[in-house]
């Protein structure tokens, strides 16, 4: 590698660009860096971001990025943020590639459904001793936003480059429900798999009469397995001790059998996926494995959590995080609803089990805006927790529209209202449309109040798929891009509020490359 020449100042850089025949809208100066005698900087020309590489023509020809070279002294290569160039970026600047966050206690998933939010997330996260999962999308989200895992990771990687965030970030294939979905996410380069067991659970087992449980257990469970399971779980007192008291669990034979019937397909599936991950990674800890049961019809009692972990551990499956369904309501984009003290107690019990069975993290899904419980979560988990948010960053984008483009915002509210019935089939929400303020009755300056009112907040949250596929899509993205710095400021402030209330320590913002 040759010694890089002095990095140009912002003014020098702009002057340099003036000689070239393209429309420079913006240079992302934070991204400016040098490597092998070339300067790399992210810029915006027209509606697109591009990578600009500056240096001698000879060196530009050798450089692996694919792009158009403009001859001059120095010369310039202008590159699209294409899939090929994303691979080059990860190769040349390894901090742009997703990594396992196994060794970091506090992690936050900040799903970016638009591919535009990550710089705002970075500006918040880099103030804390937390590590981020910037690329975090489920197959459902990808379907609604018409993206795929590769594109989601590429958007995060280029944002990480733009902001020169070198601390490492994760990419989560979220809520994966089949081996094919897991393969797809692994092929795209995720560093985290969240396996959703909800479709593999036999909920019927919970309401079966005793004889049916006995019969189904005999029919469905291999006698050898049955013996092992009963041996592992029966006639034992599982006792956990911690700073706030003790938890003691005993399983009756009926409880064991019901749990086996509930979980046995899910456990086989978890083992299968775990083995696939181990095979792909050569048993190195490159992929963080999370299991989620948060989208099931009932809260996960600590007994069920314990049962699942005993059996998974017996199968040799190691997880980095578990997402139970906690008591109370975790509705999208609004604060926790329920008894905070009851949540506190149950969260403590879940934490005791997690600490004992591999010291994995509890993962809080639908974690956007659950401000009233964050201080409890942070305190009880001792700062070791994974929080997943996504919808709240979408809502901040909608807030930006309310602030900058009133008539577009009103149009979006009308679209959301007409899509609400359809959208609400897919979510558990208690939105009362009669309480949604009529945007036409509000002054333009007060439109963003709709983002502070729970009913309109939920309305605009759950209809995101409809809004992104409505005729206002183009104007929505154009406005966001025009005011991207304002969008990032809103996000910075909002995600910072999450991390503050969780009690994550500040600091650790400097990149060490
Ligand atoms: Zn979830």
Short mmCIF file of C-alpha atoms and ligand atoms in Angstrom, two decimals:
data_model
loop_
_atom_site.label_atom_id
_atom_site.label_comp_id
_atom_site.label_asym_id
_atom_site.label_seq_id
_atom_site.Cartn_x
_atom_site.Cartn_y
_atom_site.Cartn_z
CA UNK A 1 0.00 0.00 0.00
CA UNK A 2 1.43 3.40 -0.92
CA UNK A 3 1.32 6.25 1.58
CA UNK A 4 -1.82 8.30 0.96
CA UNK A 5 -1.33 11.97 0.21
CA UNK A 6 -2.91 14.54 2.48
CA UNK A 7 -6.70 14.28 2.75
CA UNK A 8 -8.26 17.31 1.00
CA UNK A 9 -10.40 19.76 2.94
CA UNK A 10 -14.09 20.05 2.18
CA UNK A 11 -13.54 23.18 0.04
CA UNK A 12 -10.66 21.58 -1.84
CA UNK A 13 -12.83 18.58 -2.51
CA UNK A 14 -15.71 20.65 -3.90
CA UNK A 15 -13.28 22.57 -6.09
CA UNK A 16 -11.86 19.33 -7.39
CA UNK A 17 -15.33 18.14 -8.43
CA UNK A 18 -16.10 21.38 -10.29
CA UNK A 19 -14.04 20.37 -13.31
CA UNK A 20 -16.10 17.24 -13.94
CA UNK A 21 -19.27 17.20 -16.02
CA UNK A 22 -21.85 15.98 -13.54
CA UNK A 23 -24.36 17.53 -11.22
CA UNK A 24 -22.90 17.36 -7.70
CA UNK A 25 -25.68 17.86 -5.19
CA UNK A 26 -23.82 16.92 -2.05
CA UNK A 27 -20.57 15.39 -0.81
CA UNK A 28 -20.75 13.32 2.36
CA UNK A 29 -17.52 14.62 3.78
CA UNK A 30 -17.49 12.25 6.80
CA UNK A 31 -17.01 9.36 4.38
CA UNK A 32 -13.83 10.82 2.89
CA UNK A 33 -10.93 8.44 3.39
CA UNK A 34 -7.80 7.31 1.61
CA UNK A 35 -6.53 3.89 0.67
CA UNK A 36 -3.59 2.95 -1.59
CA UNK A 37 -3.09 6.52 -2.76
CA UNK A 38 -6.75 7.03 -3.74
CA UNK A 39 -9.42 9.13 -2.06
CA UNK A 40 -12.89 7.69 -1.60
CA UNK A 41 -15.95 9.79 -0.87
CA UNK A 42 -19.69 9.27 -1.09
CA UNK A 43 -21.57 11.92 -3.05
CA UNK A 44 -25.05 12.61 -4.36
CA UNK A 45 -25.59 13.39 -8.01
CA UNK A 46 -29.18 13.97 -9.02
CA UNK A 47 -31.34 11.48 -7.16
CA UNK A 48 -28.61 8.92 -6.59
CA UNK A 49 -25.72 8.41 -4.26
CA UNK A 50 -22.45 7.41 -5.89
CA UNK A 51 -18.97 6.56 -4.76
CA UNK A 52 -16.40 9.00 -6.09
CA UNK A 53 -12.78 7.85 -6.23
CA UNK A 54 -10.09 10.41 -6.92
CA UNK A 55 -6.45 9.82 -7.88
CA UNK A 56 -4.12 9.00 -10.73
CA UNK A 57 -5.71 7.26 -13.68
CA UNK A 58 -3.31 4.32 -13.38
CA UNK A 59 -4.36 3.67 -9.79
CA UNK A 60 -8.04 4.13 -10.66
CA UNK A 61 -7.74 1.45 -13.35
CA UNK A 62 -6.29 -0.97 -10.81
CA UNK A 63 -8.90 -0.16 -8.18
CA UNK A 64 -11.59 -2.92 -8.03
CA UNK A 65 -14.72 -0.72 -8.01
CA UNK A 66 -16.65 -0.69 -11.28
CA UNK A 67 -17.35 2.81 -12.56
CA UNK A 68 -16.86 5.45 -15.19
CA UNK A 69 -13.46 7.15 -15.28
CA UNK A 70 -13.20 10.87 -16.07
CA UNK A 71 -9.69 11.85 -17.25
CA UNK A 72 -8.12 14.84 -15.56
CA UNK A 73 -5.37 15.63 -13.07
CA UNK A 74 -6.28 14.05 -10.75
CA UNK A 75 -8.78 11.74 -12.44
CA UNK A 76 -12.12 10.66 -11.07
CA UNK A 77 -14.00 7.36 -11.07
CA UNK A 78 -17.75 7.55 -10.45
CA UNK A 79 -19.33 4.31 -9.24
CA UNK A 80 -22.92 3.21 -8.71
CA UNK A 81 -23.76 1.62 -5.37
CA UNK A 82 -24.38 -1.65 -7.25
CA UNK A 83 -24.27 -5.14 -5.69
CA UNK A 84 -20.80 -5.70 -7.22
CA UNK A 85 -19.51 -2.45 -5.78
CA UNK A 86 -21.05 -3.27 -2.39
CA UNK A 87 -18.91 -6.41 -2.34
CA UNK A 88 -15.83 -4.31 -3.20
CA UNK A 89 -16.73 -1.89 -0.42
CA UNK A 90 -16.91 -4.69 2.17
CA UNK A 91 -13.61 -6.09 0.91
CA UNK A 92 -11.73 -2.80 0.94
CA UNK A 93 -13.38 -1.34 4.04
CA UNK A 94 -14.12 -4.34 6.27
CA UNK A 95 -15.96 -2.24 8.85
CA UNK A 96 -18.84 -2.01 6.36
CA UNK A 97 -19.48 -5.76 6.56
CA UNK A 98 -21.98 -7.06 9.16
CA UNK A 99 -20.43 -8.92 12.09
CA UNK A 100 -21.52 -10.96 15.07
CA UNK A 101 -22.21 -8.84 18.14
CA UNK A 102 -21.90 -11.78 20.50
CA UNK A 103 -19.46 -10.05 22.81
CA UNK A 104 -21.42 -6.88 23.39
CA UNK A 105 -23.94 -6.76 26.22
CA UNK A 106 -26.24 -3.98 25.01
CA UNK A 107 -27.41 -4.27 21.42
CA UNK A 108 -30.13 -2.45 19.56
CA UNK A 109 -31.85 -3.44 16.36
CA UNK A 110 -32.80 -0.35 14.42
CA UNK A 111 -34.61 -1.67 11.40
CA UNK A 112 -34.46 0.69 8.45
CA UNK A 113 -37.45 -0.07 6.21
CA UNK A 114 -36.66 2.77 3.85
CA UNK A 115 -32.92 2.32 3.37
CA UNK A 116 -32.56 5.96 4.43
CA UNK A 117 -32.60 5.86 8.23
CA UNK A 118 -29.27 4.29 9.16
CA UNK A 119 -27.18 7.52 9.28
CA UNK A 120 -29.60 8.82 11.94
CA UNK A 121 -29.31 5.54 13.86
CA UNK A 122 -25.53 5.78 13.68
CA UNK A 123 -25.52 9.30 15.06
CA UNK A 124 -27.47 8.09 18.11
CA UNK A 125 -25.74 4.77 18.71
CA UNK A 126 -22.19 6.08 18.47
CA UNK A 127 -22.76 8.13 21.63
CA UNK A 128 -23.31 4.95 23.67
CA UNK A 129 -21.61 1.75 24.65
CA UNK A 130 -24.17 -0.17 22.65
CA UNK A 131 -23.72 -2.06 19.41
CA UNK A 132 -26.23 -1.72 16.60
CA UNK A 133 -28.00 -4.09 14.26
CA UNK A 134 -28.62 -1.68 11.39
CA UNK A 135 -29.89 -4.18 8.84
CA UNK A 136 -32.87 -5.90 10.41
CA UNK A 137 -35.82 -6.91 8.31
CA UNK A 138 -38.26 -9.79 8.26
CA UNK A 139 -39.49 -11.47 5.12
CA UNK A 140 -42.83 -9.75 5.74
CA UNK A 141 -41.22 -6.33 5.90
CA UNK A 142 -39.20 -7.03 2.77
CA UNK A 143 -42.40 -8.03 0.98
CA UNK A 144 -44.12 -4.79 1.90
CA UNK A 145 -41.16 -2.57 1.13
CA UNK A 146 -40.27 -4.52 -2.05
CA UNK A 147 -36.69 -5.12 -0.93
CA UNK A 148 -34.59 -8.19 -0.24
CA UNK A 149 -31.98 -9.08 2.40
CA UNK A 150 -29.09 -8.19 0.08
CA UNK A 151 -30.44 -4.72 -0.60
CA UNK A 152 -31.16 -4.14 3.08
CA UNK A 153 -27.57 -5.04 4.00
CA UNK A 154 -26.17 -2.96 1.12
CA UNK A 155 -28.13 0.11 2.29
CA UNK A 156 -26.73 -0.35 5.81
CA UNK A 157 -23.17 -0.92 4.52
CA UNK A 158 -23.12 2.27 2.43
CA UNK A 159 -24.59 4.26 5.34
CA UNK A 160 -21.89 2.89 7.63
CA UNK A 161 -19.31 4.02 5.07
CA UNK A 162 -21.00 7.41 4.73
CA UNK A 163 -20.83 8.03 8.47
CA UNK A 164 -17.45 6.34 8.93
CA UNK A 165 -18.92 4.14 11.66
CA UNK A 166 -16.17 1.62 12.34
CA UNK A 167 -17.36 -0.05 15.54
CA UNK A 168 -19.09 -2.94 13.79
CA UNK A 169 -22.77 -3.58 13.14
CA UNK A 170 -25.04 -6.57 12.80
CA UNK A 171 -27.49 -7.68 10.11
CA UNK A 172 -30.51 -9.65 11.30
CA UNK A 173 -32.65 -11.91 9.16
CA UNK A 174 -35.65 -11.28 11.38
CA UNK A 175 -38.60 -13.58 12.07
CA UNK A 176 -37.48 -16.34 9.71
CA UNK A 177 -39.94 -19.20 9.60
CA UNK A 178 -38.47 -21.81 7.26
CA UNK A 179 -35.13 -23.34 6.28
CA UNK A 180 -35.41 -21.65 2.88
CA UNK A 181 -35.79 -18.22 4.48
CA UNK A 182 -32.78 -18.93 6.70
CA UNK A 183 -30.70 -19.97 3.66
CA UNK A 184 -31.75 -16.82 1.81
CA UNK A 185 -30.67 -14.61 4.70
CA UNK A 186 -27.36 -16.46 5.18
CA UNK A 187 -26.63 -16.21 1.45
CA UNK A 188 -27.20 -12.46 1.64
CA UNK A 189 -24.60 -12.14 4.39
CA UNK A 190 -26.56 -11.64 7.61
CA UNK A 191 -24.70 -11.92 10.91
CA UNK A 192 -27.78 -12.77 12.94
CA UNK A 193 -30.67 -15.18 12.47
CA UNK A 194 -33.91 -14.72 14.36
CA UNK A 195 -35.85 -17.93 14.12
CA UNK A 196 -39.57 -17.53 14.65
CA UNK A 197 -41.04 -20.75 16.05
CA UNK A 198 -44.68 -19.65 15.97
CA UNK A 199 -45.68 -21.75 12.95
CA UNK A 200 -44.07 -24.88 14.40
CA UNK A 201 -45.91 -24.77 17.71
CA UNK A 202 -48.90 -26.97 18.42
CA UNK A 203 -51.08 -24.65 20.51
CA UNK A 204 -53.85 -27.24 20.65
CA UNK A 205 -51.76 -29.13 23.20
CA UNK A 206 -52.43 -26.48 25.84
CA UNK A 207 -56.17 -27.02 25.92
CA UNK A 208 -56.25 -30.78 25.42
CA UNK A 209 -57.86 -32.97 28.07
CA UNK A 210 -55.51 -35.25 29.96
CA UNK A 211 -56.32 -38.45 28.04
CA UNK A 212 -55.72 -36.70 24.73
CA UNK A 213 -52.36 -35.45 25.99
CA UNK A 214 -51.40 -39.00 27.01
CA UNK A 215 -52.51 -40.46 23.69
CA UNK A 216 -50.86 -37.81 21.50
CA UNK A 217 -47.68 -38.02 23.54
CA UNK A 218 -47.53 -41.79 22.92
CA UNK A 219 -48.33 -41.37 19.22
CA UNK A 220 -46.08 -38.41 18.43
CA UNK A 221 -43.02 -38.74 20.62
CA UNK A 222 -40.39 -41.37 20.03
CA UNK A 223 -40.24 -43.62 23.16
CA UNK A 224 -36.48 -43.06 23.55
CA UNK A 225 -36.94 -39.27 23.39
CA UNK A 226 -39.88 -39.45 25.79
CA UNK A 227 -37.75 -41.25 28.37
CA UNK A 228 -34.96 -38.69 28.11
CA UNK A 229 -37.35 -35.74 28.35
CA UNK A 230 -39.12 -37.08 31.40
CA UNK A 231 -35.77 -37.80 33.00
CA UNK A 232 -34.55 -34.26 32.28
CA UNK A 233 -37.60 -32.53 33.66
CA UNK A 234 -39.53 -34.62 36.17
CA UNK A 235 -38.97 -34.87 39.93
CA UNK A 236 -36.64 -31.91 39.96
CA UNK A 237 -36.76 -28.53 41.57
CA UNK A 238 -35.26 -25.88 39.29
CA UNK A 239 -34.17 -23.07 41.57
CA UNK A 240 -32.70 -19.75 40.46
CA UNK A 241 -31.35 -17.12 42.80
CA UNK A 242 -30.71 -13.47 42.12
CA UNK A 243 -30.52 -10.07 43.78
CA UNK A 244 -34.30 -9.66 43.92
CA UNK A 245 -35.28 -13.10 45.12
CA UNK A 246 -35.64 -16.68 44.09
CA UNK A 247 -37.56 -18.52 41.39
CA UNK A 248 -38.46 -22.15 41.85
CA UNK A 249 -40.07 -24.31 39.17
CA UNK A 250 -41.30 -27.92 39.27
CA UNK A 251 -42.95 -29.63 36.33
CA UNK A 252 -45.77 -32.11 36.72
CA UNK A 253 -45.85 -35.04 34.30
CA UNK A 254 -48.83 -33.49 32.54
CA UNK A 255 -47.02 -30.17 32.16
CA UNK A 256 -43.99 -31.87 30.67
CA UNK A 257 -46.11 -33.79 28.19
CA UNK A 258 -48.12 -30.73 27.18
CA UNK A 259 -44.93 -28.72 26.64
CA UNK A 260 -43.43 -31.55 24.62
CA UNK A 261 -46.49 -31.64 22.38
CA UNK A 262 -46.44 -27.85 22.11
CA UNK A 263 -42.76 -27.63 21.25
CA UNK A 264 -41.46 -30.85 19.75
CA UNK A 265 -41.65 -29.80 16.09
CA UNK A 266 -40.26 -26.39 16.98
CA UNK A 267 -37.32 -27.95 18.78
CA UNK A 268 -36.48 -30.24 15.85
CA UNK A 269 -36.68 -27.20 13.60
CA UNK A 270 -34.43 -25.10 15.87
CA UNK A 271 -31.85 -27.89 15.93
CA UNK A 272 -31.97 -28.23 12.16
CA UNK A 273 -31.42 -24.49 11.66
CA UNK A 274 -28.68 -24.41 14.29
CA UNK A 275 -26.86 -27.25 12.53
CA UNK A 276 -27.19 -25.44 9.21
CA UNK A 277 -25.63 -22.33 10.74
CA UNK A 278 -22.83 -24.36 12.32
CA UNK A 279 -22.11 -26.05 9.00
CA UNK A 280 -22.08 -22.75 7.09
CA UNK A 281 -19.78 -21.04 9.58
CA UNK A 282 -17.45 -23.96 10.30
CA UNK A 283 -18.63 -23.83 13.93
CA UNK A 284 -17.15 -20.37 14.39
CA UNK A 285 -19.25 -17.80 16.21
CA UNK A 286 -20.03 -15.73 13.15
CA UNK A 287 -23.80 -15.75 13.35
CA UNK A 288 -25.81 -14.69 16.39
CA UNK A 289 -28.72 -17.06 16.82
CA UNK A 290 -31.96 -15.77 18.31
CA UNK A 291 -35.13 -17.73 18.93
CA UNK A 292 -38.40 -15.84 19.03
CA UNK A 293 -41.74 -16.90 20.43
CA UNK A 294 -43.05 -13.36 20.80
CA UNK A 295 -45.69 -13.70 18.08
CA UNK A 296 -47.70 -16.42 19.80
CA UNK A 297 -51.21 -16.05 21.20
CA UNK A 298 -50.20 -16.03 24.90
CA UNK A 299 -47.43 -14.57 27.06
CA UNK A 300 -44.55 -16.98 27.61
CA UNK A 301 -44.51 -17.98 31.28
CA UNK A 302 -41.05 -18.53 32.82
CA UNK A 303 -41.90 -22.27 33.04
CA UNK A 304 -42.29 -22.47 29.27
CA UNK A 305 -39.07 -20.52 28.76
CA UNK A 306 -37.27 -22.93 31.11
CA UNK A 307 -38.71 -25.99 29.39
CA UNK A 308 -37.60 -24.73 25.98
CA UNK A 309 -34.08 -23.95 27.16
CA UNK A 310 -33.55 -27.26 28.97
CA UNK A 311 -34.54 -29.18 25.87
CA UNK A 312 -32.60 -26.97 23.42
CA UNK A 313 -29.51 -27.22 25.57
CA UNK A 314 -29.88 -30.97 25.71
CA UNK A 315 -29.90 -30.96 21.89
CA UNK A 316 -26.70 -28.88 21.90
CA UNK A 317 -28.40 -25.76 20.53
CA UNK A 318 -26.78 -22.57 21.77
CA UNK A 319 -28.56 -19.26 21.43
CA UNK A 320 -27.41 -15.67 21.87
CA UNK A 321 -30.87 -14.29 22.56
CA UNK A 322 -34.45 -15.32 23.20
CA UNK A 323 -37.55 -13.25 22.52
CA UNK A 324 -40.38 -14.40 24.78
CA UNK A 325 -43.79 -12.81 24.55
CA UNK A 326 -43.84 -10.75 27.72
CA UNK A 327 -46.95 -10.01 29.75
CA UNK A 328 -48.81 -6.81 29.00
CA UNK A 329 -49.19 -5.42 25.53
CA UNK A 330 -46.40 -4.52 23.16
CA UNK A 331 -48.46 -2.76 20.54
CA UNK A 332 -46.68 -1.23 17.60
CA UNK A 333 -45.16 2.21 17.99
CA UNK A 334 -46.70 3.15 21.34
CA UNK A 335 -45.72 2.75 24.98
CA UNK A 336 -46.13 -0.44 26.99
CA UNK A 337 -49.64 -1.20 28.15
CA UNK A 338 -50.04 -3.22 31.30
CA UNK A 339 -48.93 -3.49 34.88
CA UNK A 340 -45.34 -2.32 35.03
CA UNK A 341 -44.73 -4.11 38.35
CA UNK A 342 -46.05 -7.40 36.97
CA UNK A 343 -43.84 -6.99 33.90
CA UNK A 344 -40.88 -6.24 36.17
CA UNK A 345 -41.40 -9.42 38.16
CA UNK A 346 -41.77 -11.63 35.11
CA UNK A 347 -38.86 -10.02 33.30
CA UNK A 348 -36.73 -10.71 36.37
CA UNK A 349 -37.72 -14.39 36.28
CA UNK A 350 -36.92 -14.64 32.57
CA UNK A 351 -33.57 -12.99 33.27
CA UNK A 352 -32.72 -15.52 36.00
CA UNK A 353 -33.35 -18.40 33.61
CA UNK A 354 -31.38 -16.74 30.80
CA UNK A 355 -28.41 -16.10 33.07
CA UNK A 356 -28.38 -19.73 34.16
CA UNK A 357 -28.85 -21.41 30.78
CA UNK A 358 -26.04 -19.88 28.78
CA UNK A 359 -26.22 -16.23 29.79
CA UNK A 360 -28.00 -15.27 26.59
CA UNK A 361 -29.83 -11.98 26.21
CA UNK A 362 -33.53 -11.42 26.42
CA UNK A 363 -34.66 -9.79 23.22
CA UNK A 364 -37.45 -7.23 23.38
CA UNK A 365 -39.41 -7.26 20.16
CA UNK A 366 -41.83 -4.49 19.18
CA UNK A 367 -39.47 -2.46 21.35
CA UNK A 368 -40.23 0.88 19.69
CA UNK A 369 -41.32 3.52 22.19
CA UNK A 370 -41.76 1.25 25.25
CA UNK A 371 -40.41 4.06 27.38
CA UNK A 372 -42.17 3.23 30.65
CA UNK A 373 -40.51 -0.19 30.96
CA UNK A 374 -37.02 0.60 29.58
CA UNK A 375 -35.56 1.68 32.94
CA UNK A 376 -36.76 -1.61 34.49
CA UNK A 377 -35.39 -3.66 31.60
CA UNK A 378 -32.00 -1.96 31.79
CA UNK A 379 -31.77 -2.35 35.53
CA UNK A 380 -32.90 -5.98 35.80
CA UNK A 381 -30.93 -7.21 32.80
CA UNK A 382 -27.86 -5.40 34.09
CA UNK A 383 -27.41 -3.77 30.70
CA UNK A 384 -27.33 -7.12 28.87
CA UNK A 385 -30.27 -6.94 26.52
CA UNK A 386 -31.25 -6.78 22.87
CA UNK A 387 -33.91 -4.26 21.86
CA UNK A 388 -35.59 -4.43 18.47
CA UNK A 389 -37.16 -1.35 16.97
CA UNK A 390 -38.19 -0.60 13.40
CA UNK A 391 -41.59 1.02 13.19
CA UNK A 392 -40.55 4.03 15.17
CA UNK A 393 -38.01 5.03 12.51
CA UNK A 394 -40.74 4.81 9.89
CA UNK A 395 -42.92 7.04 12.07
CA UNK A 396 -40.14 9.61 12.34
CA UNK A 397 -40.04 9.65 8.53
CA UNK A 398 -43.78 10.34 8.52
CA UNK A 399 -43.19 13.08 11.12
CA UNK A 400 -40.69 14.66 8.75
CA UNK A 401 -43.36 14.69 6.02
CA UNK A 402 -45.80 16.34 8.45
CA UNK A 403 -43.19 19.01 9.16
CA UNK A 404 -42.00 19.62 5.60
CA UNK A 405 -44.77 18.67 3.19
CA UNK A 406 -48.23 19.28 4.74
CA UNK A 407 -50.35 18.42 1.71
CA UNK A 408 -48.44 15.18 1.08
CA UNK A 409 -48.90 14.30 4.74
CA UNK A 410 -52.65 14.88 4.55
CA UNK A 411 -52.81 12.67 1.48
CA UNK A 412 -50.92 9.95 3.37
CA UNK A 413 -53.35 10.17 6.30
CA UNK A 414 -56.28 9.75 3.88
CA UNK A 415 -54.58 6.69 2.32
CA UNK A 416 -53.89 5.26 5.78
CA UNK A 417 -57.51 5.72 6.83
CA UNK A 418 -58.79 3.91 3.78
CA UNK A 419 -56.28 1.06 4.28
CA UNK A 420 -56.78 0.74 8.03
CA UNK A 421 -59.40 -2.00 7.99
CA UNK A 422 -57.23 -4.24 5.84
CA UNK A 423 -54.02 -3.43 7.69
CA UNK A 424 -55.49 -4.00 11.14
CA UNK A 425 -56.20 -7.65 10.29
CA UNK A 426 -52.46 -8.26 10.56
CA UNK A 427 -51.76 -6.53 13.87
CA UNK A 428 -53.03 -6.53 17.39
CA UNK A 429 -53.84 -2.85 17.90
CA UNK A 430 -56.57 -0.99 19.77
CA UNK A 431 -56.68 2.01 17.46
CA UNK A 432 -59.78 4.13 17.86
CA UNK A 433 -60.15 5.99 14.58
CA UNK A 434 -62.69 8.39 16.05
CA UNK A 435 -59.86 9.78 18.19
CA UNK A 436 -57.59 10.44 15.23
CA UNK A 437 -57.51 14.23 14.77
CA UNK A 438 -58.74 15.26 11.33
CA UNK A 439 -55.71 16.68 9.56
CA UNK A 440 -57.89 19.15 7.62
CA UNK A 441 -58.94 20.66 10.97
CA UNK A 442 -55.34 21.20 12.06
CA UNK A 443 -53.05 24.09 11.16
CA UNK A 444 -50.18 22.94 9.00
CA UNK A 445 -47.84 23.78 11.88
CA UNK A 446 -49.68 21.31 14.09
CA UNK A 447 -49.84 18.32 11.74
CA UNK A 448 -46.94 16.56 13.45
CA UNK A 449 -49.13 16.29 16.56
CA UNK A 450 -50.67 13.28 14.85
CA UNK A 451 -47.37 11.53 15.48
CA UNK A 452 -47.70 12.19 19.21
CA UNK A 453 -51.24 10.87 19.57
CA UNK A 454 -51.43 7.10 20.10
CA UNK A 455 -54.35 6.37 17.78
CA UNK A 456 -53.06 8.29 14.79
CA UNK A 457 -49.57 6.95 15.53
CA UNK A 458 -50.82 3.37 15.26
CA UNK A 459 -52.85 4.19 12.18
CA UNK A 460 -49.75 5.52 10.40
CA UNK A 461 -47.60 2.71 11.74
CA UNK A 462 -49.55 -0.34 10.64
CA UNK A 463 -50.39 1.04 7.20
CA UNK A 464 -46.75 1.52 6.17
CA UNK A 465 -46.95 -1.19 3.50
CA UNK A 466 -49.97 0.48 1.90
CA UNK A 467 -48.41 3.94 2.08
CA UNK A 468 -45.18 2.75 0.51
CA UNK A 469 -47.11 1.23 -2.35
CA UNK A 470 -49.47 4.15 -2.91
CA UNK A 471 -49.11 6.90 -5.54
CA UNK A 472 -47.52 9.16 -2.90
CA UNK A 473 -44.45 6.91 -2.73
CA UNK A 474 -42.35 9.01 -5.10
CA UNK A 475 -43.09 12.31 -3.37
CA UNK A 476 -42.52 10.67 0.02
CA UNK A 477 -38.98 9.51 -0.87
CA UNK A 478 -38.17 12.76 -2.66
CA UNK A 479 -39.13 14.81 0.43
CA UNK A 480 -37.16 12.53 2.74
CA UNK A 481 -34.06 12.77 0.58
CA UNK A 482 -34.37 16.54 0.25
CA UNK A 483 -34.52 16.87 4.02
CA UNK A 484 -32.36 13.90 4.95
CA UNK A 485 -30.33 15.81 7.54
CA UNK A 486 -33.56 16.74 9.34
CA UNK A 487 -34.71 13.13 9.19
CA UNK A 488 -31.42 11.97 10.71
CA UNK A 489 -31.71 14.57 13.48
CA UNK A 490 -35.20 13.34 14.36
CA UNK A 491 -33.93 9.76 14.45
CA UNK A 492 -30.83 10.62 16.42
CA UNK A 493 -32.92 12.27 19.07
CA UNK A 494 -35.51 9.50 19.16
CA UNK A 495 -33.16 6.50 19.29
CA UNK A 496 -31.04 8.33 21.84
CA UNK A 497 -34.14 8.55 24.03
CA UNK A 498 -34.52 4.74 23.82
CA UNK A 499 -30.89 4.11 24.80
CA UNK A 500 -30.94 6.71 27.57
CA UNK A 501 -34.01 5.21 29.22
CA UNK A 502 -32.53 1.73 28.93
CA UNK A 503 -29.64 3.11 30.95
CA UNK A 504 -26.97 2.21 28.40
CA UNK A 505 -23.67 3.80 29.35
CA UNK A 506 -22.45 6.67 27.22
CA UNK A 507 -19.10 6.70 25.51
CA UNK A 508 -17.22 4.40 23.17
CA UNK A 509 -17.95 6.54 20.17
CA UNK A 510 -14.50 6.63 18.68
CA UNK A 511 -13.73 4.37 15.77
CA UNK A 512 -10.63 2.31 16.07
CA UNK A 513 -9.62 1.00 12.69
ZN1 LIG B 1 -41.00 -10.18 17.01
#
